PDB file of C-alpha atoms in Angstrom:
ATOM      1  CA  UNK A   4       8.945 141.136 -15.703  1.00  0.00           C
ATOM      2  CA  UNK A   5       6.773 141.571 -13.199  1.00  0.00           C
ATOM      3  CA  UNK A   6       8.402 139.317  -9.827  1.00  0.00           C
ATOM      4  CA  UNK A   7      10.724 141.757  -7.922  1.00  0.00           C
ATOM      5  CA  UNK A   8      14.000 139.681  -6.814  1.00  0.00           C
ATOM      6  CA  UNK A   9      14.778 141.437  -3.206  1.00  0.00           C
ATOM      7  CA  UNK A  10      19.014 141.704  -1.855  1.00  0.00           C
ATOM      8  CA  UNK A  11      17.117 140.218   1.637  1.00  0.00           C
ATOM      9  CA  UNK A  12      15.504 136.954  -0.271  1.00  0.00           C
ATOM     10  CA  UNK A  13      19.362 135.798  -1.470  1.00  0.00           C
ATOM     11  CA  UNK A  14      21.450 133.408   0.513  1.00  0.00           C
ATOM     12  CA  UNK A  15      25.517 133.239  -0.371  1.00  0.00           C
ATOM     13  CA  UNK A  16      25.481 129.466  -1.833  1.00  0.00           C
ATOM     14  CA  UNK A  17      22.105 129.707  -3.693  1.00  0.00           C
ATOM     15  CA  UNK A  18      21.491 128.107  -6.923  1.00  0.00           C
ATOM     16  CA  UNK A  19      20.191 130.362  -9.615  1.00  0.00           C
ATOM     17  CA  UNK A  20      17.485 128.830 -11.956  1.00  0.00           C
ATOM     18  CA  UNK A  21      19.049 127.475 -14.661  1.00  0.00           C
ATOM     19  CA  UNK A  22      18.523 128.046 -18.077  1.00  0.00           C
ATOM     20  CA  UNK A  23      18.708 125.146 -20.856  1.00  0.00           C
ATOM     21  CA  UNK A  24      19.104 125.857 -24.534  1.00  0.00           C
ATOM     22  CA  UNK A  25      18.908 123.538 -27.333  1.00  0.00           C
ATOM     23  CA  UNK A  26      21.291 125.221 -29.938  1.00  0.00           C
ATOM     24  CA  UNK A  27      20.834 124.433 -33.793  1.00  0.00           C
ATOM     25  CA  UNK A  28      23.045 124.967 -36.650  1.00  0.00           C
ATOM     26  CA  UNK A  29      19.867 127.455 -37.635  1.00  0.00           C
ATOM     27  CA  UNK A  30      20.543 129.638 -34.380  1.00  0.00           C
ATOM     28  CA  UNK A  31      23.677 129.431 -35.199  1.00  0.00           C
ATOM     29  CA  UNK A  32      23.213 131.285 -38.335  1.00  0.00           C
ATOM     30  CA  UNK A  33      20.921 133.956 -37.076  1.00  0.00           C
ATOM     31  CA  UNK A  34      23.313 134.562 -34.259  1.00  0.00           C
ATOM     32  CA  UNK A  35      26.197 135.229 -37.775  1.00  0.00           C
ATOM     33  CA  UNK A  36      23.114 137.705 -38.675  1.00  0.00           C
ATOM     34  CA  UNK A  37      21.926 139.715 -36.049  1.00  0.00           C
ATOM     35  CA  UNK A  38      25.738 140.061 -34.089  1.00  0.00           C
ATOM     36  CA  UNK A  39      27.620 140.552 -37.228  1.00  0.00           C
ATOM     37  CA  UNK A  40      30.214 137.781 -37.048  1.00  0.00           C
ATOM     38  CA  UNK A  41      30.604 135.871 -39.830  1.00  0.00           C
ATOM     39  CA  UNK A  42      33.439 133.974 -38.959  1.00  0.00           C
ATOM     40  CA  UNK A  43      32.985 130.822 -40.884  1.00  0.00           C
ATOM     41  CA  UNK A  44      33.690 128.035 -37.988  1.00  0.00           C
ATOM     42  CA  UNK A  45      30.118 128.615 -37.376  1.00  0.00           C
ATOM     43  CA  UNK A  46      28.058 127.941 -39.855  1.00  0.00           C
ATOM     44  CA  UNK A  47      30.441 125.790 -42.767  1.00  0.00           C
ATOM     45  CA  UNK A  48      30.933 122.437 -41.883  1.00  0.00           C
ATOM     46  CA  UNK A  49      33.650 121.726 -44.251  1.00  0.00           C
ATOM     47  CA  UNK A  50      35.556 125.013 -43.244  1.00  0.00           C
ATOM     48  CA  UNK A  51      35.385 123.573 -39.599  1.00  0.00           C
ATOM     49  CA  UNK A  52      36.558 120.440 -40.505  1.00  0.00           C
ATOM     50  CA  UNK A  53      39.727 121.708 -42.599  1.00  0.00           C
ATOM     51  CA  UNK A  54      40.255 123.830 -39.837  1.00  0.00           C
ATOM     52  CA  UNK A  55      41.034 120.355 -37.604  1.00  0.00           C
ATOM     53  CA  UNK A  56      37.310 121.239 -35.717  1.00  0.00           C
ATOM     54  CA  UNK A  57      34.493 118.175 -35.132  1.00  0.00           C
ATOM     55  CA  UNK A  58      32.031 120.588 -37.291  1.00  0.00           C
ATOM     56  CA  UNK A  59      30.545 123.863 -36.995  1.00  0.00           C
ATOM     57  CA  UNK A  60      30.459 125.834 -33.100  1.00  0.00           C
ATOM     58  CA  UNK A  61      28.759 127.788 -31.261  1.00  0.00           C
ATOM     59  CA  UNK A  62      30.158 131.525 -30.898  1.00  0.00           C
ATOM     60  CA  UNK A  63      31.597 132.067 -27.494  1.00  0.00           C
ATOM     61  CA  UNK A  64      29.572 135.360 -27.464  1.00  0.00           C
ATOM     62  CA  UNK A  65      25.985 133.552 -28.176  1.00  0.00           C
ATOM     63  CA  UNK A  66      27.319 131.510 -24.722  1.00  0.00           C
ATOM     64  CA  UNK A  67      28.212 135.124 -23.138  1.00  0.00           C
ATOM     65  CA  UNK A  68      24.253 136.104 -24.164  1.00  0.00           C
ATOM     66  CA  UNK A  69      22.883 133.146 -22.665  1.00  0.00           C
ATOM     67  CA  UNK A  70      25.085 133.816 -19.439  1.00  0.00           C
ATOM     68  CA  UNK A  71      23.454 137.126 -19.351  1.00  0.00           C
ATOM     69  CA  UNK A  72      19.638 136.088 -19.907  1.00  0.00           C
ATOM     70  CA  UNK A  73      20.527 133.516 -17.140  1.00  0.00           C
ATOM     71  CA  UNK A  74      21.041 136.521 -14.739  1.00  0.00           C
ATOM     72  CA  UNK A  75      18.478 139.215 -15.867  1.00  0.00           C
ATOM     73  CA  UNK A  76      15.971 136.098 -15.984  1.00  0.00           C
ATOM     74  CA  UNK A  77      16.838 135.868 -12.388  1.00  0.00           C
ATOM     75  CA  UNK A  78      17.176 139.406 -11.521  1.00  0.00           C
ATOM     76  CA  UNK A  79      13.981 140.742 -12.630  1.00  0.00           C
ATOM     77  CA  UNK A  80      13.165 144.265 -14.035  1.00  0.00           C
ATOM     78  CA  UNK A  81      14.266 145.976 -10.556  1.00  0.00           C
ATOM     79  CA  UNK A  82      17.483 144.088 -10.390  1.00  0.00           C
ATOM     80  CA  UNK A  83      20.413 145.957 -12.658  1.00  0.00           C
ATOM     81  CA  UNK A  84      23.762 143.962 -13.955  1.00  0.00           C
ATOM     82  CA  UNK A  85      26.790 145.707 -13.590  1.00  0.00           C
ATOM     83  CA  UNK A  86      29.449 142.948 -14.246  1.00  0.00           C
ATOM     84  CA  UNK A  87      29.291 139.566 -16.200  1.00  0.00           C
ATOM     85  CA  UNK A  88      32.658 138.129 -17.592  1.00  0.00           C
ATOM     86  CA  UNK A  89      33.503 134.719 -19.110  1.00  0.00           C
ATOM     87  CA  UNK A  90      36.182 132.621 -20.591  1.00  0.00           C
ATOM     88  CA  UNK A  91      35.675 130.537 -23.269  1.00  0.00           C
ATOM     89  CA  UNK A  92      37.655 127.089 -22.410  1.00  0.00           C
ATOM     90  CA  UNK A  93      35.938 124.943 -24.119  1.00  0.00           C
ATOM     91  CA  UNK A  94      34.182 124.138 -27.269  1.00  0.00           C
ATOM     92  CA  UNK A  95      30.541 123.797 -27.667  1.00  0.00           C
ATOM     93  CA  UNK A  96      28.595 122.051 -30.671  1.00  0.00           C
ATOM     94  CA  UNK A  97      24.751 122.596 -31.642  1.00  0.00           C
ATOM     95  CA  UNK A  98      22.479 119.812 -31.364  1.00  0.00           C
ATOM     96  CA  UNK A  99      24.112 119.516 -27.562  1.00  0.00           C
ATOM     97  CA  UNK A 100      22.187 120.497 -24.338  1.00  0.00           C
ATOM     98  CA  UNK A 101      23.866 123.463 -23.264  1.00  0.00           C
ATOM     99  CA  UNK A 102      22.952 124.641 -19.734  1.00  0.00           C
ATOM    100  CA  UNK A 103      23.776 128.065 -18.448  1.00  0.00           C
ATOM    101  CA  UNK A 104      23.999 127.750 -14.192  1.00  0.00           C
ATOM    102  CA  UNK A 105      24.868 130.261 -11.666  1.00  0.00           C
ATOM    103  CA  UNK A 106      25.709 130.146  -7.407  1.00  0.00           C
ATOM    104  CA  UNK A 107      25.750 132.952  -5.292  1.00  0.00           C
ATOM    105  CA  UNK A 108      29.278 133.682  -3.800  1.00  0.00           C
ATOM    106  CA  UNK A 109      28.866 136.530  -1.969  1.00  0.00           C
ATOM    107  CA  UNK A 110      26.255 138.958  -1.211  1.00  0.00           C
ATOM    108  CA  UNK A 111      27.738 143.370   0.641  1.00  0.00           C
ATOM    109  CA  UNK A 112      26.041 146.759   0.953  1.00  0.00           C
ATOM    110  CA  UNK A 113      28.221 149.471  -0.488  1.00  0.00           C
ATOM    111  CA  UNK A 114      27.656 153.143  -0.801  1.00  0.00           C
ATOM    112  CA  UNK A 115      23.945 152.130   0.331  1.00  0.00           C
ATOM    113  CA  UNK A 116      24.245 149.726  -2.702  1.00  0.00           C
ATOM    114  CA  UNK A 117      22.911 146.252  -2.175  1.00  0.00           C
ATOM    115  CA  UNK A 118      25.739 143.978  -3.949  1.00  0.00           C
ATOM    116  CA  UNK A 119      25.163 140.251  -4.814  1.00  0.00           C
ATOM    117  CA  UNK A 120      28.326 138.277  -6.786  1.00  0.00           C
ATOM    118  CA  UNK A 121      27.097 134.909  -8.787  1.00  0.00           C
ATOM    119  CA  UNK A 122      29.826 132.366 -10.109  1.00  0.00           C
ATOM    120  CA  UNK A 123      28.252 131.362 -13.183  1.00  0.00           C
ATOM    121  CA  UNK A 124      29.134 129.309 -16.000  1.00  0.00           C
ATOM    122  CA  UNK A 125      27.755 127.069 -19.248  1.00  0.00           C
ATOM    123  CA  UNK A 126      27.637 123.128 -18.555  1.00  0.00           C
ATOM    124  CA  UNK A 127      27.271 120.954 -22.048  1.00  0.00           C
ATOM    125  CA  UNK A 128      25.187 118.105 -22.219  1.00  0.00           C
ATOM    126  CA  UNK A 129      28.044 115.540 -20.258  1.00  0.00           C
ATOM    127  CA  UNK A 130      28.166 117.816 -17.475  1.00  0.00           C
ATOM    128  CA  UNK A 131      31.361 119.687 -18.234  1.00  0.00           C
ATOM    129  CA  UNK A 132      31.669 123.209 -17.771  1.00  0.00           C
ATOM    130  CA  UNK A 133      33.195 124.809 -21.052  1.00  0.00           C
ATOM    131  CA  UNK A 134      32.150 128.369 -20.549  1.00  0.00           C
ATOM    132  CA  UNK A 135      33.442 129.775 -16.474  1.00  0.00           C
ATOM    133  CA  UNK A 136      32.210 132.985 -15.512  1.00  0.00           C
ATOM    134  CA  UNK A 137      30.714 135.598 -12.850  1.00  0.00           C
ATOM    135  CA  UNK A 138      28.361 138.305 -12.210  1.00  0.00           C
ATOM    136  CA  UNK A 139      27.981 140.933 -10.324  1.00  0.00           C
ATOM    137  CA  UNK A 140      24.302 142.440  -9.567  1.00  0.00           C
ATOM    138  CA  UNK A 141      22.409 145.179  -7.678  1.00  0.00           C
ATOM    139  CA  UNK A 142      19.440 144.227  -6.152  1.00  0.00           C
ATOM    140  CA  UNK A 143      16.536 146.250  -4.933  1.00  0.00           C
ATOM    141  CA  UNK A 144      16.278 146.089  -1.090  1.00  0.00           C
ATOM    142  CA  UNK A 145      13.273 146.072   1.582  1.00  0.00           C
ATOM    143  CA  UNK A 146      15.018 148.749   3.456  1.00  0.00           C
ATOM    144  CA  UNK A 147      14.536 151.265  -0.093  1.00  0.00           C
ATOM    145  CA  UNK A 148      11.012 151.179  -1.220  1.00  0.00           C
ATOM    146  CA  UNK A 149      11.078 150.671  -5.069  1.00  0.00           C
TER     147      UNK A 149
ATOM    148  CA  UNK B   3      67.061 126.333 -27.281  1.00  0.00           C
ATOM    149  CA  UNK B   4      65.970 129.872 -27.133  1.00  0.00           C
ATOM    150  CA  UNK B   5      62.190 130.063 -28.248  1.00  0.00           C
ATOM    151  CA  UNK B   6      61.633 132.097 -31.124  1.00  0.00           C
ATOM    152  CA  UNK B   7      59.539 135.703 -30.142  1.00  0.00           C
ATOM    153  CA  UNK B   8      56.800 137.298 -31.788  1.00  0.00           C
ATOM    154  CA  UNK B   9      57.304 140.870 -30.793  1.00  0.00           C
ATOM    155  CA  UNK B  10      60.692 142.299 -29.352  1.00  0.00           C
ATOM    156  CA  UNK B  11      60.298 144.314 -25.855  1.00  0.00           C
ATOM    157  CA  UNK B  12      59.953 147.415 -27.858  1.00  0.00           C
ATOM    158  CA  UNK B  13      57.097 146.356 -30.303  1.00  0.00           C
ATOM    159  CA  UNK B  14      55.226 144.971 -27.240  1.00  0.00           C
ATOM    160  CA  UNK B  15      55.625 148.441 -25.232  1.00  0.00           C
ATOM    161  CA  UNK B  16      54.526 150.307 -27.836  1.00  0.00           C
ATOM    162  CA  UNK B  17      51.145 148.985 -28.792  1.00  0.00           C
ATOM    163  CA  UNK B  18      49.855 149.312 -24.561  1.00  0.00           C
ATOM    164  CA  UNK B  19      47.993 152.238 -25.078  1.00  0.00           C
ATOM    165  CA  UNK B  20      47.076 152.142 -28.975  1.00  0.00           C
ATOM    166  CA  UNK B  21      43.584 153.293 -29.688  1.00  0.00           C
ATOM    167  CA  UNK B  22      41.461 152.279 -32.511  1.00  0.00           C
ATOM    168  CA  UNK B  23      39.227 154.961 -34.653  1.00  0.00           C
ATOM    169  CA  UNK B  24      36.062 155.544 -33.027  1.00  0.00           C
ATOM    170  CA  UNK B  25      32.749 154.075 -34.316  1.00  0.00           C
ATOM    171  CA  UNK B  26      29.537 155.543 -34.148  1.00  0.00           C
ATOM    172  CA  UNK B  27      26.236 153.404 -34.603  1.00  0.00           C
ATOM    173  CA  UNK B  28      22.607 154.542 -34.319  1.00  0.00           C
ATOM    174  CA  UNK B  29      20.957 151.514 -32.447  1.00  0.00           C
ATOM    175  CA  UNK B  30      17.956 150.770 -34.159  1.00  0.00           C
ATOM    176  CA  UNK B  31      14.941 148.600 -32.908  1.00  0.00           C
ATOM    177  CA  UNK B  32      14.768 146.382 -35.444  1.00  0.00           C
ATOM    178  CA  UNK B  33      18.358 145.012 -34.284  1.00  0.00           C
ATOM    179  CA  UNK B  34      17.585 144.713 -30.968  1.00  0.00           C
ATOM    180  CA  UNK B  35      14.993 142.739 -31.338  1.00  0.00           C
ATOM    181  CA  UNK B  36      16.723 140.482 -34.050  1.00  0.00           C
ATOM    182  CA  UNK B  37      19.366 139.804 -31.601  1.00  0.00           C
ATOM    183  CA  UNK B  38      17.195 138.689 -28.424  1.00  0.00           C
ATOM    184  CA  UNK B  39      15.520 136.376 -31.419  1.00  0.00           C
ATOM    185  CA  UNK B  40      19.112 135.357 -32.200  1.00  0.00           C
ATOM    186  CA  UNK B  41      19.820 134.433 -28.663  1.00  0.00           C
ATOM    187  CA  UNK B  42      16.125 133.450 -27.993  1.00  0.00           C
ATOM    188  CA  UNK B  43      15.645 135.768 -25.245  1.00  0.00           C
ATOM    189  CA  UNK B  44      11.848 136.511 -25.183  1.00  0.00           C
ATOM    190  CA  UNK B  45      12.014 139.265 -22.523  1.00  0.00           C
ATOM    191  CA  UNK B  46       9.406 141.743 -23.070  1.00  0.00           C
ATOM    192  CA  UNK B  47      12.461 144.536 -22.031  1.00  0.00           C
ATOM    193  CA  UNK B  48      13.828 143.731 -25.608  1.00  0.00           C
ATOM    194  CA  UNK B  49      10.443 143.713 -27.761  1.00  0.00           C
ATOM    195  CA  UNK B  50       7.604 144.667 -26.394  1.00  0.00           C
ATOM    196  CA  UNK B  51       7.480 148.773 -26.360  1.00  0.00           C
ATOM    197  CA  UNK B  52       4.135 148.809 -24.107  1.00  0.00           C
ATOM    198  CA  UNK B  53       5.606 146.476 -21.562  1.00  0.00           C
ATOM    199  CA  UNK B  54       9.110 148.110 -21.867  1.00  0.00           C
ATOM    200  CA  UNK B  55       7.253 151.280 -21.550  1.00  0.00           C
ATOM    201  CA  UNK B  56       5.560 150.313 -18.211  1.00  0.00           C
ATOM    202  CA  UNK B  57       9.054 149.188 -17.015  1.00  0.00           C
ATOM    203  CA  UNK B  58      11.416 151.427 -14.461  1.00  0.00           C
ATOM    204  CA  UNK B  59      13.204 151.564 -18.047  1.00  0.00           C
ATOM    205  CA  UNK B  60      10.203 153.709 -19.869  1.00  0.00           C
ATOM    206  CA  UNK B  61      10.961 152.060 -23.009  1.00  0.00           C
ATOM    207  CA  UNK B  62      13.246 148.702 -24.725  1.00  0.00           C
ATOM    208  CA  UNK B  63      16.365 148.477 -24.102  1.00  0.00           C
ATOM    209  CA  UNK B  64      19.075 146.231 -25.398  1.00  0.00           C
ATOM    210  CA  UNK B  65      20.457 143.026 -24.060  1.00  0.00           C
ATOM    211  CA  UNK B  66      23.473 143.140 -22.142  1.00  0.00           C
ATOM    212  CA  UNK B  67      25.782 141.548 -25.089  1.00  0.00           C
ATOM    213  CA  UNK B  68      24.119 143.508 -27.686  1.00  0.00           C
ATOM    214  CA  UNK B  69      27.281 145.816 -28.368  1.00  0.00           C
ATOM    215  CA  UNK B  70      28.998 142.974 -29.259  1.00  0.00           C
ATOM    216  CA  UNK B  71      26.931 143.577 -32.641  1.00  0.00           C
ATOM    217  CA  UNK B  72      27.642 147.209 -33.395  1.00  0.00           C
ATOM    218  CA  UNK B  73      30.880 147.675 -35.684  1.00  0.00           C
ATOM    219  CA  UNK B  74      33.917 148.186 -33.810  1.00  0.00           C
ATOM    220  CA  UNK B  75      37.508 148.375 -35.273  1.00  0.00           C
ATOM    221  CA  UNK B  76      38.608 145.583 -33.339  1.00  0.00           C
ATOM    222  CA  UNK B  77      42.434 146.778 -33.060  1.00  0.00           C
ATOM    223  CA  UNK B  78      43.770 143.682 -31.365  1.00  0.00           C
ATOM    224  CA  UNK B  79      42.388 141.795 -34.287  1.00  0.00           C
ATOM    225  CA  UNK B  80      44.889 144.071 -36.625  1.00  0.00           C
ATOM    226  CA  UNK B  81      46.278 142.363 -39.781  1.00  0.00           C
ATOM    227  CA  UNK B  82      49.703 144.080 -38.717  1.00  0.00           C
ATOM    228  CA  UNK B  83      49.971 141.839 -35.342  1.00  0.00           C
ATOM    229  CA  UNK B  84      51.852 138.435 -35.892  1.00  0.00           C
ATOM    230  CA  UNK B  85      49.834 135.578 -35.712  1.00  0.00           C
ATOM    231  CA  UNK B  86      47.566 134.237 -38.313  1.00  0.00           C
ATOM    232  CA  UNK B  87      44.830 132.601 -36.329  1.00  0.00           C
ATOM    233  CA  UNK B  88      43.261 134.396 -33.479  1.00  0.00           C
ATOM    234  CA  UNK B  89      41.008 132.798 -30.928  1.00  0.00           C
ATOM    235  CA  UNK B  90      38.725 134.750 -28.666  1.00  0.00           C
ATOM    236  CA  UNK B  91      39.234 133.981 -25.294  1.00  0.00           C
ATOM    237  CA  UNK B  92      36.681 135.849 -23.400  1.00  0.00           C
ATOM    238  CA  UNK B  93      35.240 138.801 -22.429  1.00  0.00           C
ATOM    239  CA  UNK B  94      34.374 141.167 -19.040  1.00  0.00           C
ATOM    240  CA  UNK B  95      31.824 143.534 -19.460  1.00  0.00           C
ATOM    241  CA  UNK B  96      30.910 146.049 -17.058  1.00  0.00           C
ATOM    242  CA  UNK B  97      27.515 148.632 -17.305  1.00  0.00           C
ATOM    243  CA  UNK B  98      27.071 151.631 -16.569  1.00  0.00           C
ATOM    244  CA  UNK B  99      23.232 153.298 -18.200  1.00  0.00           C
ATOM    245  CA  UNK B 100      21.138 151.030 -20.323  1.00  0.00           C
ATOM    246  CA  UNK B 101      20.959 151.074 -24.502  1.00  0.00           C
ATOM    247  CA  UNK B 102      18.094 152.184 -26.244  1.00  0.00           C
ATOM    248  CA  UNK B 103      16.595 152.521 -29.306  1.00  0.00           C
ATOM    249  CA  UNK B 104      18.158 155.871 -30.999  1.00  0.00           C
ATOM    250  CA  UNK B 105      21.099 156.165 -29.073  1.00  0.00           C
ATOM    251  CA  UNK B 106      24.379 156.583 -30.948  1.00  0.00           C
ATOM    252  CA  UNK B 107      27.255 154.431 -29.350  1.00  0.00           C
ATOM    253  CA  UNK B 108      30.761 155.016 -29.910  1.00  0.00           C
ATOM    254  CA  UNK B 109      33.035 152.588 -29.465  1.00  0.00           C
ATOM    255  CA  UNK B 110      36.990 152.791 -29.211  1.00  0.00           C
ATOM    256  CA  UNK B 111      38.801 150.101 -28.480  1.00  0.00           C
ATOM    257  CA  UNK B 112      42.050 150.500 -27.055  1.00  0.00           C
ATOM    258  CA  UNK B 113      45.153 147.218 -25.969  1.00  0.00           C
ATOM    259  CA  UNK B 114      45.707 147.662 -22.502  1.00  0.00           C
ATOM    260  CA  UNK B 115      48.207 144.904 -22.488  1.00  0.00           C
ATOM    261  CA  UNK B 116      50.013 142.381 -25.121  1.00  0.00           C
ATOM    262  CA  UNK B 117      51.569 139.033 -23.044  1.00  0.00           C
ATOM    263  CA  UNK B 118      53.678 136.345 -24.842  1.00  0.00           C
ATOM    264  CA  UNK B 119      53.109 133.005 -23.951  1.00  0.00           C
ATOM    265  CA  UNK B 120      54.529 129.491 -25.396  1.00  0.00           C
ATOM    266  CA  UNK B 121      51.316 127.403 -26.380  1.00  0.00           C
ATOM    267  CA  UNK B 122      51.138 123.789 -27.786  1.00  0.00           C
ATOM    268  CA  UNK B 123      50.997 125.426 -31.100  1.00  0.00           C
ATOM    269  CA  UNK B 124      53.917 127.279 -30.499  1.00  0.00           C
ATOM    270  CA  UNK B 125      54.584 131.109 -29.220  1.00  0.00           C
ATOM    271  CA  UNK B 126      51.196 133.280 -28.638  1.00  0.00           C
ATOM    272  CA  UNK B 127      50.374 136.406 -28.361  1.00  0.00           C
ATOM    273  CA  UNK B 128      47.841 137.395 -25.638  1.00  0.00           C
ATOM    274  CA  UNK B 129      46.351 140.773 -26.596  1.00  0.00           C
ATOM    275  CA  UNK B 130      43.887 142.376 -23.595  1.00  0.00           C
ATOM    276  CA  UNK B 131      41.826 144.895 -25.498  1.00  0.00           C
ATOM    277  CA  UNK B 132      39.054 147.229 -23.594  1.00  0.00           C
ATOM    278  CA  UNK B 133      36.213 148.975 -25.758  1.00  0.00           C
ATOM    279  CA  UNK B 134      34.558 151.742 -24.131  1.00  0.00           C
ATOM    280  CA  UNK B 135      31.267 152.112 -25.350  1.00  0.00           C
ATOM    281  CA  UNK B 136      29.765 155.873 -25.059  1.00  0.00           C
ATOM    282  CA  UNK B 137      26.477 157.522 -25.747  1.00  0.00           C
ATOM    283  CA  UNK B 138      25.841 160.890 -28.017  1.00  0.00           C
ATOM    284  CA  UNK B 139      25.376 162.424 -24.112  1.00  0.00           C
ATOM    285  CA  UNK B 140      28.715 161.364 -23.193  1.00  0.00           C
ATOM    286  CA  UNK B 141      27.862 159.214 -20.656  1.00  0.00           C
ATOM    287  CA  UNK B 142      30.006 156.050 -20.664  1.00  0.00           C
ATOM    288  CA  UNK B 143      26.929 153.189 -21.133  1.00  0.00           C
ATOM    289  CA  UNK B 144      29.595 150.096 -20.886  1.00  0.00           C
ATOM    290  CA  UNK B 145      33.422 148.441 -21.506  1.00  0.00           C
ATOM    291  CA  UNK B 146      33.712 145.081 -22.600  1.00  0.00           C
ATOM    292  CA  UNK B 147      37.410 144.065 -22.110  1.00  0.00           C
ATOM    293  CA  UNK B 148      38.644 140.553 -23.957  1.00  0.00           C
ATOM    294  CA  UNK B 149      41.638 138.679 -24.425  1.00  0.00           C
ATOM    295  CA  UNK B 150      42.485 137.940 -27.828  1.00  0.00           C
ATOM    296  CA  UNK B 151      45.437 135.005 -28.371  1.00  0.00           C
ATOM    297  CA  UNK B 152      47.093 135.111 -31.841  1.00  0.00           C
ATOM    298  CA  UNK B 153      49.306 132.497 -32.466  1.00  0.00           C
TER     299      UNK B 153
END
């Protein structure tokens, strides 16, 4: 909190700050806690392996969370989500480097709204995007004191 | 060779539309700030009620995947569906007014559209299922739509 991320200060192309993550099988299991799925693929290794996977994963909704944080990091207190989708295309293991990134694709005024679109997405540790996505924000403007 | 089909035209038809029971779940604090833990997400919006307080929020709110941890009845993931294994595909959320502390959401979920399409595996069924999420004012706070493949 605190830095105010203004509608002016974004340029269509612009990287977002990216956020890097070192999953463990640990987060893992306090993810199975606090969201409530218990869906054993991520957190028994030998149910992932008779179930033909390379050992436990991480939940594509942990990767939709960290998607999220990467924008509301960005975005600041004054800035408000209104859209962030994904599709989970790929697996992702703990003990990886998971990086979520983000580009601005476009950046409109609507209904005196001040829009900004990211194309976001999780990289693994070889560079390989498993986890395609985008956002869409509202961003406090100079033109509308805060 | 004609490829064997999960639903006929009729099945398919009728469950567009079908709405689960809703849900209701006071939102406590304790949760919310498990789950930022969970996702390690140290934002003060999540944890820290004088900073929260201070915000343009007045007081924590929750992340925005948090309402993937209140209880839902998750009608595309219905026993009575073929398929045995079902893979989550995705989701697309949209927000409308922040979560907070004390709130009661209710969540429906309803299929908004069932496709069947041949995968390695065999024949799949692709279920699109929106949950509207909804305050004790009645205001709509979010929808998280997902595709759900059952094969």
């Amino acid at each position: 909190m605190g830095k105010v991320l203004y509608w002016e200060d974004v340029t269509e192309g612009q990287e977002i700050p990216p956020l890097v993550k070192h999953p463990t099988t640990q987060q893992l299991v306090k993810y199975a806690g606090a969201s409530g799925d218990f869906y054993q693929i991520h957190y028994d290794k030998d149910f992932a392996l008779n179930n033909g996977l390379p050992g436990v994963i991480i939940h594509g909704a942990l990767k939709n969370a960290w998607l999220g944080q990467l924008i509301t990091d960005w975005i600041g207190e004054y800035g408000t989500l209104k859209k962030l989708s994904c599709q989970y295309r790929g697996m992702d293991v703990p003990g990886d480097t998971i990086t979520a990134k983000g580009r601005v694709t476009r950046k409109y005024v609507q209904d005196g709204k001040h829009y900004v679109e990211c194309e976001i997405w999780i990289e693994n540790g070889k560079g390989e995007r498993t986890t395609p996505g985008s956002a869409t924000v509202i961003l406090p403007s100079r033109t509308n004191p805060l | 060779m004609t490829q064997a089909t999960l639903l006929t035209e009729e099945q398919r038809r009728s469950l567009i539309g079908k709405e689960s029971k809703p849900v209701s779940t006071v939102i406590e604090k304790g949760h919310i700030r498990r789950f930022a833990e969970a996702i390690g997400d140290p934002n003060p919006l999540y944890n820290d009620e004088v900073l929260a307080r201070r915000s343009r929020y007045g007081g924590i709110i929750a992340p925005p995947t948090f309402l993937r941890a209140i209880h839902t009845e998750m009608i595309g993931l219905g026993t009575d569906l073929p398929g045995s294994r079902v893979l989550d595909a995705g989701s697309d959320w949209e927000y409308f007014e922040p979560v907070r502390p004390g709130d009661t959401i209710t969540a429906v979920a309803r299929i908004v559209d069932v496709r069947e399409r041949p995968l390695r595996v065999g024949p799949a069924l692709f279920v699109i299922q929106e949950i509207t999420y909804t305050n004790q004012f009645g205001q709509k706070v979010a929808t998280q739509r997902s595709t759900l493949i059952r094969y």
